[in-house]
mmCIF file with all atom_site columns, C-alpha atoms in Angstrom:
data_model
loop_
_atom_site.group_PDB
_atom_site.id
_atom_site.type_symbol
_atom_site.label_atom_id
_atom_site.label_alt_id
_atom_site.label_comp_id
_atom_site.label_asym_id
_atom_site.label_entity_id
_atom_site.label_seq_id
_atom_site.pdbx_PDB_ins_code
_atom_site.Cartn_x
_atom_site.Cartn_y
_atom_site.Cartn_z
_atom_site.occupancy
_atom_site.B_iso_or_equiv
_atom_site.pdbx_formal_charge
_atom_site.auth_seq_id
_atom_site.auth_comp_id
_atom_site.auth_asym_id
_atom_site.auth_atom_id
_atom_site.pdbx_PDB_model_num
ATOM 1   C CA . MET A 1 1   ? -3.721  -5.860  28.892  1.00 0.00 ? 1   MET A CA 1
ATOM 2   C CA . ALA A 1 2   ? -3.157  -6.579  25.191  1.00 0.00 ? 2   ALA A CA 1
ATOM 3   C CA . LYS A 1 3   ? -5.203  -9.397  23.748  1.00 0.00 ? 3   LYS A CA 1
ATOM 4   C CA . LYS A 1 4   ? -3.131  -12.539 23.203  1.00 0.00 ? 4   LYS A CA 1
ATOM 5   C CA . THR A 1 5   ? -2.900  -13.668 19.590  1.00 0.00 ? 5   THR A CA 1
ATOM 6   C CA . GLN A 1 6   ? -3.844  -17.272 18.953  1.00 0.00 ? 6   GLN A CA 1
ATOM 7   C CA . ILE A 1 7   ? -1.612  -19.156 16.525  1.00 0.00 ? 7   ILE A CA 1
ATOM 8   C CA . SER A 1 8   ? -2.408  -22.401 14.731  1.00 0.00 ? 8   SER A CA 1
ATOM 9   C CA . LYS A 1 9   ? -0.326  -24.417 12.240  1.00 0.00 ? 9   LYS A CA 1
ATOM 10  C CA . GLU A 1 10  ? -1.409  -26.509 9.285   1.00 0.00 ? 10  GLU A CA 1
ATOM 11  C CA . VAL A 1 11  ? 0.467   -28.139 6.418   1.00 0.00 ? 11  VAL A CA 1
ATOM 12  C CA . VAL A 1 12  ? -1.565  -28.335 3.210   1.00 0.00 ? 12  VAL A CA 1
ATOM 13  C CA . ARG A 1 13  ? -0.781  -30.383 0.103   1.00 0.00 ? 13  ARG A CA 1
ATOM 14  C CA . GLY A 1 14  ? -2.068  -29.219 -3.249  1.00 0.00 ? 14  GLY A CA 1
ATOM 15  C CA . LYS A 1 15  ? -1.864  -26.301 -5.694  1.00 0.00 ? 15  LYS A CA 1
ATOM 16  C CA . ASP A 1 16  ? -0.192  -23.588 -3.643  1.00 0.00 ? 16  ASP A CA 1
ATOM 17  C CA . TYR A 1 17  ? -2.094  -20.367 -4.342  1.00 0.00 ? 17  TYR A CA 1
ATOM 18  C CA . ALA A 1 18  ? -5.476  -22.082 -4.783  1.00 0.00 ? 18  ALA A CA 1
ATOM 19  C CA . ASP A 1 19  ? -5.195  -23.911 -1.452  1.00 0.00 ? 19  ASP A CA 1
ATOM 20  C CA . ILE A 1 20  ? -4.005  -20.777 0.337   1.00 0.00 ? 20  ILE A CA 1
ATOM 21  C CA . LEU A 1 21  ? -7.075  -18.907 -0.887  1.00 0.00 ? 21  LEU A CA 1
ATOM 22  C CA . ARG A 1 22  ? -9.421  -21.796 -0.121  1.00 0.00 ? 22  ARG A CA 1
ATOM 23  C CA . HIS A 1 23  ? -8.169  -22.208 3.441   1.00 0.00 ? 23  HIS A CA 1
ATOM 24  C CA . ALA A 1 24  ? -8.228  -18.468 4.058   1.00 0.00 ? 24  ALA A CA 1
ATOM 25  C CA . GLN A 1 25  ? -11.881 -18.400 3.022   1.00 0.00 ? 25  GLN A CA 1
ATOM 26  C CA . LYS A 1 26  ? -12.690 -21.487 5.125   1.00 0.00 ? 26  LYS A CA 1
ATOM 27  C CA . ASP A 1 27  ? -11.061 -19.936 8.216   1.00 0.00 ? 27  ASP A CA 1
ATOM 28  C CA . GLY A 1 28  ? -12.757 -16.552 7.710   1.00 0.00 ? 28  GLY A CA 1
ATOM 29  C CA . ALA A 1 29  ? -9.449  -14.695 7.434   1.00 0.00 ? 29  ALA A CA 1
ATOM 30  C CA . ASP A 1 30  ? -9.375  -10.890 7.199   1.00 0.00 ? 30  ASP A CA 1
ATOM 31  C CA . LEU A 1 31  ? -5.807  -10.659 5.904   1.00 0.00 ? 31  LEU A CA 1
ATOM 32  C CA . LEU A 1 32  ? -3.294  -12.883 4.102   1.00 0.00 ? 32  LEU A CA 1
ATOM 33  C CA . VAL A 1 33  ? 0.395   -12.444 4.940   1.00 0.00 ? 33  VAL A CA 1
ATOM 34  C CA . LEU A 1 34  ? 2.997   -13.773 2.498   1.00 0.00 ? 34  LEU A CA 1
ATOM 35  C CA . GLY A 1 35  ? 6.771   -13.710 2.566   1.00 0.00 ? 35  GLY A CA 1
ATOM 36  C CA . ILE A 1 36  ? 8.543   -13.091 -0.729  1.00 0.00 ? 36  ILE A CA 1
ATOM 37  C CA . HIS A 1 37  ? 12.108  -13.006 -1.980  1.00 0.00 ? 37  HIS A CA 1
ATOM 38  C CA . ARG A 1 38  ? 13.264  -9.740  -3.492  1.00 0.00 ? 38  ARG A CA 1
ATOM 39  C CA . HIS A 1 39  ? 13.197  -9.520  -7.282  1.00 0.00 ? 39  HIS A CA 1
ATOM 40  C CA . ASN A 1 40  ? 15.315  -6.941  -9.077  1.00 0.00 ? 40  ASN A CA 1
ATOM 41  C CA . VAL A 1 41  ? 13.413  -7.521  -12.320 1.00 0.00 ? 41  VAL A CA 1
ATOM 42  C CA . PRO A 1 42  ? 9.613   -6.961  -12.048 1.00 0.00 ? 42  PRO A CA 1
ATOM 43  C CA . GLU A 1 43  ? 8.902   -9.679  -14.630 1.00 0.00 ? 43  GLU A CA 1
ATOM 44  C CA . LEU A 1 44  ? 10.244  -12.279 -12.185 1.00 0.00 ? 44  LEU A CA 1
ATOM 45  C CA . PHE A 1 45  ? 7.279   -11.565 -9.912  1.00 0.00 ? 45  PHE A CA 1
ATOM 46  C CA . GLN A 1 46  ? 4.853   -12.851 -12.538 1.00 0.00 ? 46  GLN A CA 1
ATOM 47  C CA . GLY A 1 47  ? 3.767   -16.410 -11.932 1.00 0.00 ? 47  GLY A CA 1
ATOM 48  C CA . THR A 1 48  ? 4.899   -16.546 -8.287  1.00 0.00 ? 48  THR A CA 1
ATOM 49  C CA . THR A 1 49  ? 2.576   -17.774 -5.552  1.00 0.00 ? 49  THR A CA 1
ATOM 50  C CA . ALA A 1 50  ? 2.333   -14.240 -4.149  1.00 0.00 ? 50  ALA A CA 1
ATOM 51  C CA . GLU A 1 51  ? 1.381   -12.769 -7.524  1.00 0.00 ? 51  GLU A CA 1
ATOM 52  C CA . ARG A 1 52  ? -1.342  -15.394 -8.038  1.00 0.00 ? 52  ARG A CA 1
ATOM 53  C CA . VAL A 1 53  ? -2.741  -14.940 -4.535  1.00 0.00 ? 53  VAL A CA 1
ATOM 54  C CA . VAL A 1 54  ? -2.982  -11.189 -5.142  1.00 0.00 ? 54  VAL A CA 1
ATOM 55  C CA . ARG A 1 55  ? -4.452  -11.666 -8.600  1.00 0.00 ? 55  ARG A CA 1
ATOM 56  C CA . PHE A 1 56  ? -7.072  -14.324 -7.898  1.00 0.00 ? 56  PHE A CA 1
ATOM 57  C CA . GLY A 1 57  ? -7.933  -13.675 -4.261  1.00 0.00 ? 57  GLY A CA 1
ATOM 58  C CA . LEU A 1 58  ? -10.309 -11.151 -2.748  1.00 0.00 ? 58  LEU A CA 1
ATOM 59  C CA . LEU A 1 59  ? -8.677  -10.677 0.665   1.00 0.00 ? 59  LEU A CA 1
ATOM 60  C CA . PRO A 1 60  ? -6.114  -7.950  1.391   1.00 0.00 ? 60  PRO A CA 1
ATOM 61  C CA . VAL A 1 61  ? -2.616  -9.419  0.989   1.00 0.00 ? 61  VAL A CA 1
ATOM 62  C CA . LEU A 1 62  ? 0.385   -8.151  2.942   1.00 0.00 ? 62  LEU A CA 1
ATOM 63  C CA . VAL A 1 63  ? 3.553   -9.042  1.027   1.00 0.00 ? 63  VAL A CA 1
ATOM 64  C CA . VAL A 1 64  ? 6.428   -8.982  3.522   1.00 0.00 ? 64  VAL A CA 1
ATOM 65  C CA . LYS A 1 65  ? 9.934   -8.462  2.200   1.00 0.00 ? 65  LYS A CA 1
ATOM 66  C CA . ASP A 1 66  ? 11.649  -7.173  5.341   1.00 0.00 ? 66  ASP A CA 1
ATOM 67  C CA . ALA A 1 67  ? 11.642  -8.378  8.945   1.00 0.00 ? 67  ALA A CA 1
ATOM 68  C CA . VAL A 1 68  ? 8.977   -6.641  11.064  1.00 0.00 ? 68  VAL A CA 1
ATOM 69  C CA . THR A 1 69  ? 10.336  -5.770  14.503  1.00 0.00 ? 69  THR A CA 1
ATOM 70  C CA . SER A 1 70  ? 7.574   -3.535  15.853  1.00 0.00 ? 70  SER A CA 1
ATOM 71  C CA . ALA A 1 71  ? 3.964   -2.476  15.259  1.00 0.00 ? 71  ALA A CA 1
ATOM 72  C CA . TYR A 1 72  ? 3.275   -0.517  12.097  1.00 0.00 ? 72  TYR A CA 1
ATOM 73  C CA . ARG A 1 73  ? 2.996   3.215   12.747  1.00 0.00 ? 73  ARG A CA 1
ATOM 74  C CA . ARG A 1 74  ? 3.245   4.867   9.334   1.00 0.00 ? 74  ARG A CA 1
ATOM 75  C CA . ALA A 1 75  ? 1.977   3.922   5.866   1.00 0.00 ? 75  ALA A CA 1
ATOM 76  C CA . VAL A 1 76  ? 1.775   5.366   2.353   1.00 0.00 ? 76  VAL A CA 1
ATOM 77  C CA . VAL A 1 77  ? -1.349  4.761   0.246   1.00 0.00 ? 77  VAL A CA 1
ATOM 78  C CA . ALA A 1 78  ? -1.075  5.012   -3.547  1.00 0.00 ? 78  ALA A CA 1
ATOM 79  C CA . ALA A 1 79  ? -4.296  6.961   -4.045  1.00 0.00 ? 79  ALA A CA 1
ATOM 80  C CA . ASP A 1 80  ? -5.356  6.742   -7.707  1.00 0.00 ? 80  ASP A CA 1
ATOM 81  C CA . LEU A 1 81  ? -8.977  7.788   -6.908  1.00 0.00 ? 81  LEU A CA 1
ATOM 82  C CA . SER A 1 82  ? -10.362 4.314   -7.660  1.00 0.00 ? 82  SER A CA 1
ATOM 83  C CA . VAL A 1 83  ? -12.643 2.309   -5.367  1.00 0.00 ? 83  VAL A CA 1
ATOM 84  C CA . HIS A 1 84  ? -9.691  -0.063  -4.936  1.00 0.00 ? 84  HIS A CA 1
ATOM 85  C CA . ALA A 1 85  ? -7.510  2.769   -3.606  1.00 0.00 ? 85  ALA A CA 1
ATOM 86  C CA . GLN A 1 86  ? -10.246 3.704   -1.134  1.00 0.00 ? 86  GLN A CA 1
ATOM 87  C CA . ALA A 1 87  ? -10.390 0.079   0.040   1.00 0.00 ? 87  ALA A CA 1
ATOM 88  C CA . ALA A 1 88  ? -6.590  0.129   0.383   1.00 0.00 ? 88  ALA A CA 1
ATOM 89  C CA . ALA A 1 89  ? -6.764  3.282   2.510   1.00 0.00 ? 89  ALA A CA 1
ATOM 90  C CA . ILE A 1 90  ? -9.272  1.674   4.903   1.00 0.00 ? 90  ILE A CA 1
ATOM 91  C CA . ALA A 1 91  ? -7.265  -1.559  5.146   1.00 0.00 ? 91  ALA A CA 1
ATOM 92  C CA . ALA A 1 92  ? -4.050  0.397   5.760   1.00 0.00 ? 92  ALA A CA 1
ATOM 93  C CA . ALA A 1 93  ? -5.739  2.528   8.421   1.00 0.00 ? 93  ALA A CA 1
ATOM 94  C CA . ARG A 1 94  ? -6.655  -0.641  10.326  1.00 0.00 ? 94  ARG A CA 1
ATOM 95  C CA . LEU A 1 95  ? -2.970  -1.613  10.445  1.00 0.00 ? 95  LEU A CA 1
ATOM 96  C CA . VAL A 1 96  ? -1.762  1.762   11.755  1.00 0.00 ? 96  VAL A CA 1
ATOM 97  C CA . PRO A 1 97  ? -4.369  2.726   14.401  1.00 0.00 ? 97  PRO A CA 1
ATOM 98  C CA . LEU A 1 98  ? -3.369  6.026   16.018  1.00 0.00 ? 98  LEU A CA 1
ATOM 99  C CA . GLY A 1 99  ? -0.415  6.135   13.602  1.00 0.00 ? 99  GLY A CA 1
ATOM 100 C CA . LYS A 1 100 ? -0.084  8.166   10.395  1.00 0.00 ? 100 LYS A CA 1
ATOM 101 C CA . LEU A 1 101 ? -1.411  7.516   6.895   1.00 0.00 ? 101 LEU A CA 1
ATOM 102 C CA . HIS A 1 102 ? -0.029  9.418   3.883   1.00 0.00 ? 102 HIS A CA 1
ATOM 103 C CA . LEU A 1 103 ? -2.446  9.517   0.919   1.00 0.00 ? 103 LEU A CA 1
ATOM 104 C CA . VAL A 1 104 ? -0.288  10.068  -2.172  1.00 0.00 ? 104 VAL A CA 1
ATOM 105 C CA . HIS A 1 105 ? -1.716  10.928  -5.593  1.00 0.00 ? 105 HIS A CA 1
ATOM 106 C CA . ALA A 1 106 ? 0.431   11.309  -8.709  1.00 0.00 ? 106 ALA A CA 1
ATOM 107 C CA . ALA A 1 107 ? -0.966  13.903  -11.109 1.00 0.00 ? 107 ALA A CA 1
ATOM 108 C CA . HIS A 1 108 ? 0.404   12.988  -14.514 1.00 0.00 ? 108 HIS A CA 1
ATOM 109 C CA . TRP A 1 109 ? -0.251  15.233  -17.534 1.00 0.00 ? 109 TRP A CA 1
ATOM 110 C CA . PRO A 1 110 ? 2.220   14.134  -20.259 1.00 0.00 ? 110 PRO A CA 1
ATOM 111 C CA . PHE A 1 111 ? 0.828   16.483  -22.923 1.00 0.00 ? 111 PHE A CA 1
ATOM 112 C CA . ILE A 1 112 ? 0.030   19.531  -20.790 1.00 0.00 ? 112 ILE A CA 1
ATOM 113 C CA . ALA A 1 113 ? 3.030   21.474  -22.117 1.00 0.00 ? 113 ALA A CA 1
ATOM 114 C CA . PHE A 1 114 ? 1.324   21.644  -25.521 1.00 0.00 ? 114 PHE A CA 1
ATOM 115 C CA . LEU A 1 115 ? -1.655  23.522  -24.040 1.00 0.00 ? 115 LEU A CA 1
ATOM 116 C CA . GLY A 1 116 ? -2.038  27.217  -23.378 1.00 0.00 ? 116 GLY A CA 1
ATOM 117 C CA . SER A 1 117 ? -1.318  28.557  -19.883 1.00 0.00 ? 117 SER A CA 1
ATOM 118 C CA . ASP A 1 118 ? -5.003  29.245  -19.148 1.00 0.00 ? 118 ASP A CA 1
ATOM 119 C CA . THR A 1 119 ? -5.960  25.690  -20.135 1.00 0.00 ? 119 THR A CA 1
ATOM 120 C CA . GLN A 1 120 ? -3.081  24.284  -18.094 1.00 0.00 ? 120 GLN A CA 1
ATOM 121 C CA . ASN A 1 121 ? -4.142  26.204  -15.000 1.00 0.00 ? 121 ASN A CA 1
ATOM 122 C CA . HIS A 1 122 ? -7.770  25.140  -15.465 1.00 0.00 ? 122 HIS A CA 1
ATOM 123 C CA . LEU A 1 123 ? -6.832  21.456  -15.778 1.00 0.00 ? 123 LEU A CA 1
ATOM 124 C CA . ILE A 1 124 ? -4.541  21.592  -12.752 1.00 0.00 ? 124 ILE A CA 1
ATOM 125 C CA . ARG A 1 125 ? -7.160  23.367  -10.637 1.00 0.00 ? 125 ARG A CA 1
ATOM 126 C CA . GLU A 1 126 ? -9.878  20.926  -11.737 1.00 0.00 ? 126 GLU A CA 1
ATOM 127 C CA . GLN A 1 127 ? -7.688  17.904  -10.996 1.00 0.00 ? 127 GLN A CA 1
ATOM 128 C CA . ARG A 1 128 ? -6.682  19.235  -7.573  1.00 0.00 ? 128 ARG A CA 1
ATOM 129 C CA . GLU A 1 129 ? -10.326 19.751  -6.607  1.00 0.00 ? 129 GLU A CA 1
ATOM 130 C CA . LYS A 1 130 ? -11.159 16.218  -7.751  1.00 0.00 ? 130 LYS A CA 1
ATOM 131 C CA . VAL A 1 131 ? -8.240  14.708  -5.828  1.00 0.00 ? 131 VAL A CA 1
ATOM 132 C CA . MET A 1 132 ? -9.012  16.603  -2.624  1.00 0.00 ? 132 MET A CA 1
ATOM 133 C CA . ALA A 1 133 ? -12.669 15.530  -2.800  1.00 0.00 ? 133 ALA A CA 1
ATOM 134 C CA . ALA A 1 134 ? -11.562 11.899  -3.211  1.00 0.00 ? 134 ALA A CA 1
ATOM 135 C CA . PHE A 1 135 ? -9.160  12.286  -0.271  1.00 0.00 ? 135 PHE A CA 1
ATOM 136 C CA . ASP A 1 136 ? -12.005 13.613  1.878   1.00 0.00 ? 136 ASP A CA 1
ATOM 137 C CA . GLN A 1 137 ? -14.112 10.590  0.885   1.00 0.00 ? 137 GLN A CA 1
ATOM 138 C CA . MET A 1 138 ? -11.296 8.216   1.889   1.00 0.00 ? 138 MET A CA 1
ATOM 139 C CA . ILE A 1 139 ? -10.870 10.003  5.205   1.00 0.00 ? 139 ILE A CA 1
ATOM 140 C CA . ALA A 1 140 ? -14.608 9.873   5.930   1.00 0.00 ? 140 ALA A CA 1
ATOM 141 C CA . ALA A 1 141 ? -14.638 6.136   5.165   1.00 0.00 ? 141 ALA A CA 1
ATOM 142 C CA . ALA A 1 142 ? -11.682 5.558   7.492   1.00 0.00 ? 142 ALA A CA 1
ATOM 143 C CA . GLN A 1 143 ? -13.360 7.569   10.240  1.00 0.00 ? 143 GLN A CA 1
ATOM 144 C CA . ALA A 1 144 ? -16.554 5.547   9.875   1.00 0.00 ? 144 ALA A CA 1
ATOM 145 C CA . GLU A 1 145 ? -14.606 2.266   10.106  1.00 0.00 ? 145 GLU A CA 1
ATOM 146 C CA . LEU A 1 146 ? -12.202 3.099   12.930  1.00 0.00 ? 146 LEU A CA 1
ATOM 147 C CA . GLY A 1 147 ? -13.734 5.885   14.993  1.00 0.00 ? 147 GLY A CA 1
ATOM 148 C CA . ALA A 1 148 ? -11.343 6.951   17.756  1.00 0.00 ? 148 ALA A CA 1
ATOM 149 C CA . ALA A 1 149 ? -8.639  4.590   16.456  1.00 0.00 ? 149 ALA A CA 1
ATOM 150 C CA . GLU A 1 150 ? -8.390  6.508   13.169  1.00 0.00 ? 150 GLU A CA 1
ATOM 151 C CA . PRO A 1 151 ? -4.785  7.361   12.238  1.00 0.00 ? 151 PRO A CA 1
ATOM 152 C CA . ARG A 1 152 ? -3.669  10.865  11.400  1.00 0.00 ? 152 ARG A CA 1
ATOM 153 C CA . LEU A 1 153 ? -3.963  11.449  7.655   1.00 0.00 ? 153 LEU A CA 1
ATOM 154 C CA . GLU A 1 154 ? -1.846  13.576  5.378   1.00 0.00 ? 154 GLU A CA 1
ATOM 155 C CA . LYS A 1 155 ? -2.787  14.461  1.788   1.00 0.00 ? 155 LYS A CA 1
ATOM 156 C CA . VAL A 1 156 ? -0.045  14.573  -0.846  1.00 0.00 ? 156 VAL A CA 1
ATOM 157 C CA . MET A 1 157 ? -0.629  15.496  -4.492  1.00 0.00 ? 157 MET A CA 1
ATOM 158 C CA . GLN A 1 158 ? 2.524   15.600  -6.615  1.00 0.00 ? 158 GLN A CA 1
ATOM 159 C CA . GLU A 1 159 ? 2.951   16.064  -10.338 1.00 0.00 ? 159 GLU A CA 1
ATOM 160 C CA . GLY A 1 160 ? 4.815   13.285  -12.126 1.00 0.00 ? 160 GLY A CA 1
ATOM 161 C CA . GLU A 1 161 ? 4.679   9.715   -13.403 1.00 0.00 ? 161 GLU A CA 1
ATOM 162 C CA . VAL A 1 162 ? 3.067   7.498   -10.781 1.00 0.00 ? 162 VAL A CA 1
ATOM 163 C CA . ARG A 1 163 ? 5.995   5.112   -10.236 1.00 0.00 ? 163 ARG A CA 1
ATOM 164 C CA . CYS A 1 164 ? 8.438   7.991   -9.803  1.00 0.00 ? 164 CYS A CA 1
ATOM 165 C CA . VAL A 1 165 ? 6.126   9.866   -7.431  1.00 0.00 ? 165 VAL A CA 1
ATOM 166 C CA . ILE A 1 166 ? 5.482   6.810   -5.253  1.00 0.00 ? 166 ILE A CA 1
ATOM 167 C CA . ARG A 1 167 ? 9.165   5.906   -5.050  1.00 0.00 ? 167 ARG A CA 1
ATOM 168 C CA . GLU A 1 168 ? 10.102  9.498   -4.214  1.00 0.00 ? 168 GLU A CA 1
ATOM 169 C CA . GLN A 1 169 ? 7.504   9.668   -1.451  1.00 0.00 ? 169 GLN A CA 1
ATOM 170 C CA . LEU A 1 170 ? 8.617   6.303   -0.048  1.00 0.00 ? 170 LEU A CA 1
ATOM 171 C CA . ALA A 1 171 ? 12.190  7.595   0.125   1.00 0.00 ? 171 ALA A CA 1
ATOM 172 C CA . THR A 1 172 ? 11.020  10.789  1.844   1.00 0.00 ? 172 THR A CA 1
ATOM 173 C CA . ILE A 1 173 ? 8.415   9.380   4.253   1.00 0.00 ? 173 ILE A CA 1
ATOM 174 C CA . LYS A 1 174 ? 10.132  6.033   4.958   1.00 0.00 ? 174 LYS A CA 1
ATOM 175 C CA . PRO A 1 175 ? 6.863   4.236   5.813   1.00 0.00 ? 175 PRO A CA 1
ATOM 176 C CA . ASP A 1 176 ? 6.465   0.797   7.345   1.00 0.00 ? 176 ASP A CA 1
ATOM 177 C CA . PHE A 1 177 ? 4.514   -0.323  4.286   1.00 0.00 ? 177 PHE A CA 1
ATOM 178 C CA . LEU A 1 178 ? 2.917   0.820   1.030   1.00 0.00 ? 178 LEU A CA 1
ATOM 179 C CA . ALA A 1 179 ? -0.806  0.167   0.445   1.00 0.00 ? 179 ALA A CA 1
ATOM 180 C CA . LEU A 1 180 ? -2.215  0.027   -3.058  1.00 0.00 ? 180 LEU A CA 1
ATOM 181 C CA . GLY A 1 181 ? -5.445  -0.987  -4.731  1.00 0.00 ? 181 GLY A CA 1
ATOM 182 C CA . THR A 1 182 ? -5.351  -3.754  -7.307  1.00 0.00 ? 182 THR A CA 1
ATOM 183 C CA . HIS A 1 183 ? -7.771  -4.779  -10.048 1.00 0.00 ? 183 HIS A CA 1
ATOM 184 C CA . GLY A 1 184 ? -8.567  -8.482  -10.252 1.00 0.00 ? 184 GLY A CA 1
ATOM 185 C CA . ARG A 1 185 ? -7.759  -9.906  -13.669 1.00 0.00 ? 185 ARG A CA 1
ATOM 186 C CA . THR A 1 186 ? -7.585  -13.408 -15.110 1.00 0.00 ? 186 THR A CA 1
ATOM 187 C CA . TRP A 1 187 ? -5.014  -15.293 -17.127 1.00 0.00 ? 187 TRP A CA 1
ATOM 188 C CA . ALA A 1 188 ? -7.584  -15.678 -19.923 1.00 0.00 ? 188 ALA A CA 1
ATOM 189 C CA . ALA A 1 189 ? -7.601  -11.906 -20.333 1.00 0.00 ? 189 ALA A CA 1
ATOM 190 C CA . ASN A 1 190 ? -3.820  -12.057 -20.796 1.00 0.00 ? 190 ASN A CA 1
ATOM 191 C CA . ALA A 1 191 ? -3.452  -9.376  -18.138 1.00 0.00 ? 191 ALA A CA 1
ATOM 192 C CA . VAL A 1 192 ? -1.662  -9.017  -14.829 1.00 0.00 ? 192 VAL A CA 1
ATOM 193 C CA . VAL A 1 193 ? -2.503  -7.382  -11.523 1.00 0.00 ? 193 VAL A CA 1
ATOM 194 C CA . GLY A 1 194 ? -1.800  -4.064  -13.193 1.00 0.00 ? 194 GLY A CA 1
ATOM 195 C CA . SER A 1 195 ? 1.506   -2.746  -14.491 1.00 0.00 ? 195 SER A CA 1
ATOM 196 C CA . VAL A 1 196 ? 2.049   -0.168  -11.756 1.00 0.00 ? 196 VAL A CA 1
ATOM 197 C CA . ALA A 1 197 ? 0.900   -2.413  -8.911  1.00 0.00 ? 197 ALA A CA 1
ATOM 198 C CA . GLU A 1 198 ? 2.966   -5.288  -10.278 1.00 0.00 ? 198 GLU A CA 1
ATOM 199 C CA . ASP A 1 199 ? 6.131   -3.188  -10.461 1.00 0.00 ? 199 ASP A CA 1
ATOM 200 C CA . LEU A 1 200 ? 5.629   -1.909  -6.924  1.00 0.00 ? 200 LEU A CA 1
ATOM 201 C CA . LEU A 1 201 ? 4.977   -5.390  -5.573  1.00 0.00 ? 201 LEU A CA 1
ATOM 202 C CA . ALA A 1 202 ? 7.967   -6.881  -7.353  1.00 0.00 ? 202 ALA A CA 1
ATOM 203 C CA . ASP A 1 203 ? 10.607  -4.260  -6.657  1.00 0.00 ? 203 ASP A CA 1
ATOM 204 C CA . GLU A 1 204 ? 9.958   -2.050  -3.651  1.00 0.00 ? 204 GLU A CA 1
ATOM 205 C CA . PRO A 1 205 ? 12.082  -1.229  -0.598  1.00 0.00 ? 205 PRO A CA 1
ATOM 206 C CA . VAL A 1 206 ? 9.123   -1.679  1.780   1.00 0.00 ? 206 VAL A CA 1
ATOM 207 C CA . ASN A 1 207 ? 6.421   -4.239  2.534   1.00 0.00 ? 207 ASN A CA 1
ATOM 208 C CA . VAL A 1 208 ? 3.318   -3.917  0.345   1.00 0.00 ? 208 VAL A CA 1
ATOM 209 C CA . LEU A 1 209 ? -0.373  -4.274  1.219   1.00 0.00 ? 209 LEU A CA 1
ATOM 210 C CA . ALA A 1 210 ? -2.429  -5.134  -1.894  1.00 0.00 ? 210 ALA A CA 1
ATOM 211 C CA . VAL A 1 211 ? -6.189  -4.594  -1.602  1.00 0.00 ? 211 VAL A CA 1
ATOM 212 C CA . LYS A 1 212 ? -9.207  -5.083  -3.876  1.00 0.00 ? 212 LYS A CA 1
ATOM 213 C CA . ALA A 1 213 ? -12.560 -3.413  -3.381  1.00 0.00 ? 213 ALA A CA 1
ATOM 214 C CA . ALA A 1 214 ? -15.289 -5.862  -2.405  1.00 0.00 ? 214 ALA A CA 1
#
């Protein structure tokens, strides 16, 4: 018999994102779930409650844009080889136990055409080896966390600009959500969550799980 989920309600007055983060920490939450209106222009995402929760918080944040009618079974992870991407892969694996996880890496070499064919082949081979080693590390981490509940994993390395590759793979795979690692920044640094992550959070056809490494 499936374990019954306990639900509690609380209305909090104060500064929206700060109080959300404070109460999540107080309650020992493992995941924050936020609803968000669609934005056709990525810049409109800046300054929203969801953007601030992702930026300033440490917990994984699931940004829900579409109604969820069944358990998640398939996810895409934007695997940029960072520790944040590895954390995103583990968090995504927890949400699709016994499902399927697609690790997608965009290999972008804007100036490779100016290099000789031997140098091009060497760079491509070196990058592929590096990506596959990182994929294996992510898979090992997921196995250690989930054991028998580990989802099936598929490795995808595609040449192209990261936004284009991710959007193409989302259209092909049609996942339940996209998981990506984010880098915590501050307003004082005049920076945002990260240009790629921000664009994907603000204008994507699927729900997005944003994760920071501990």
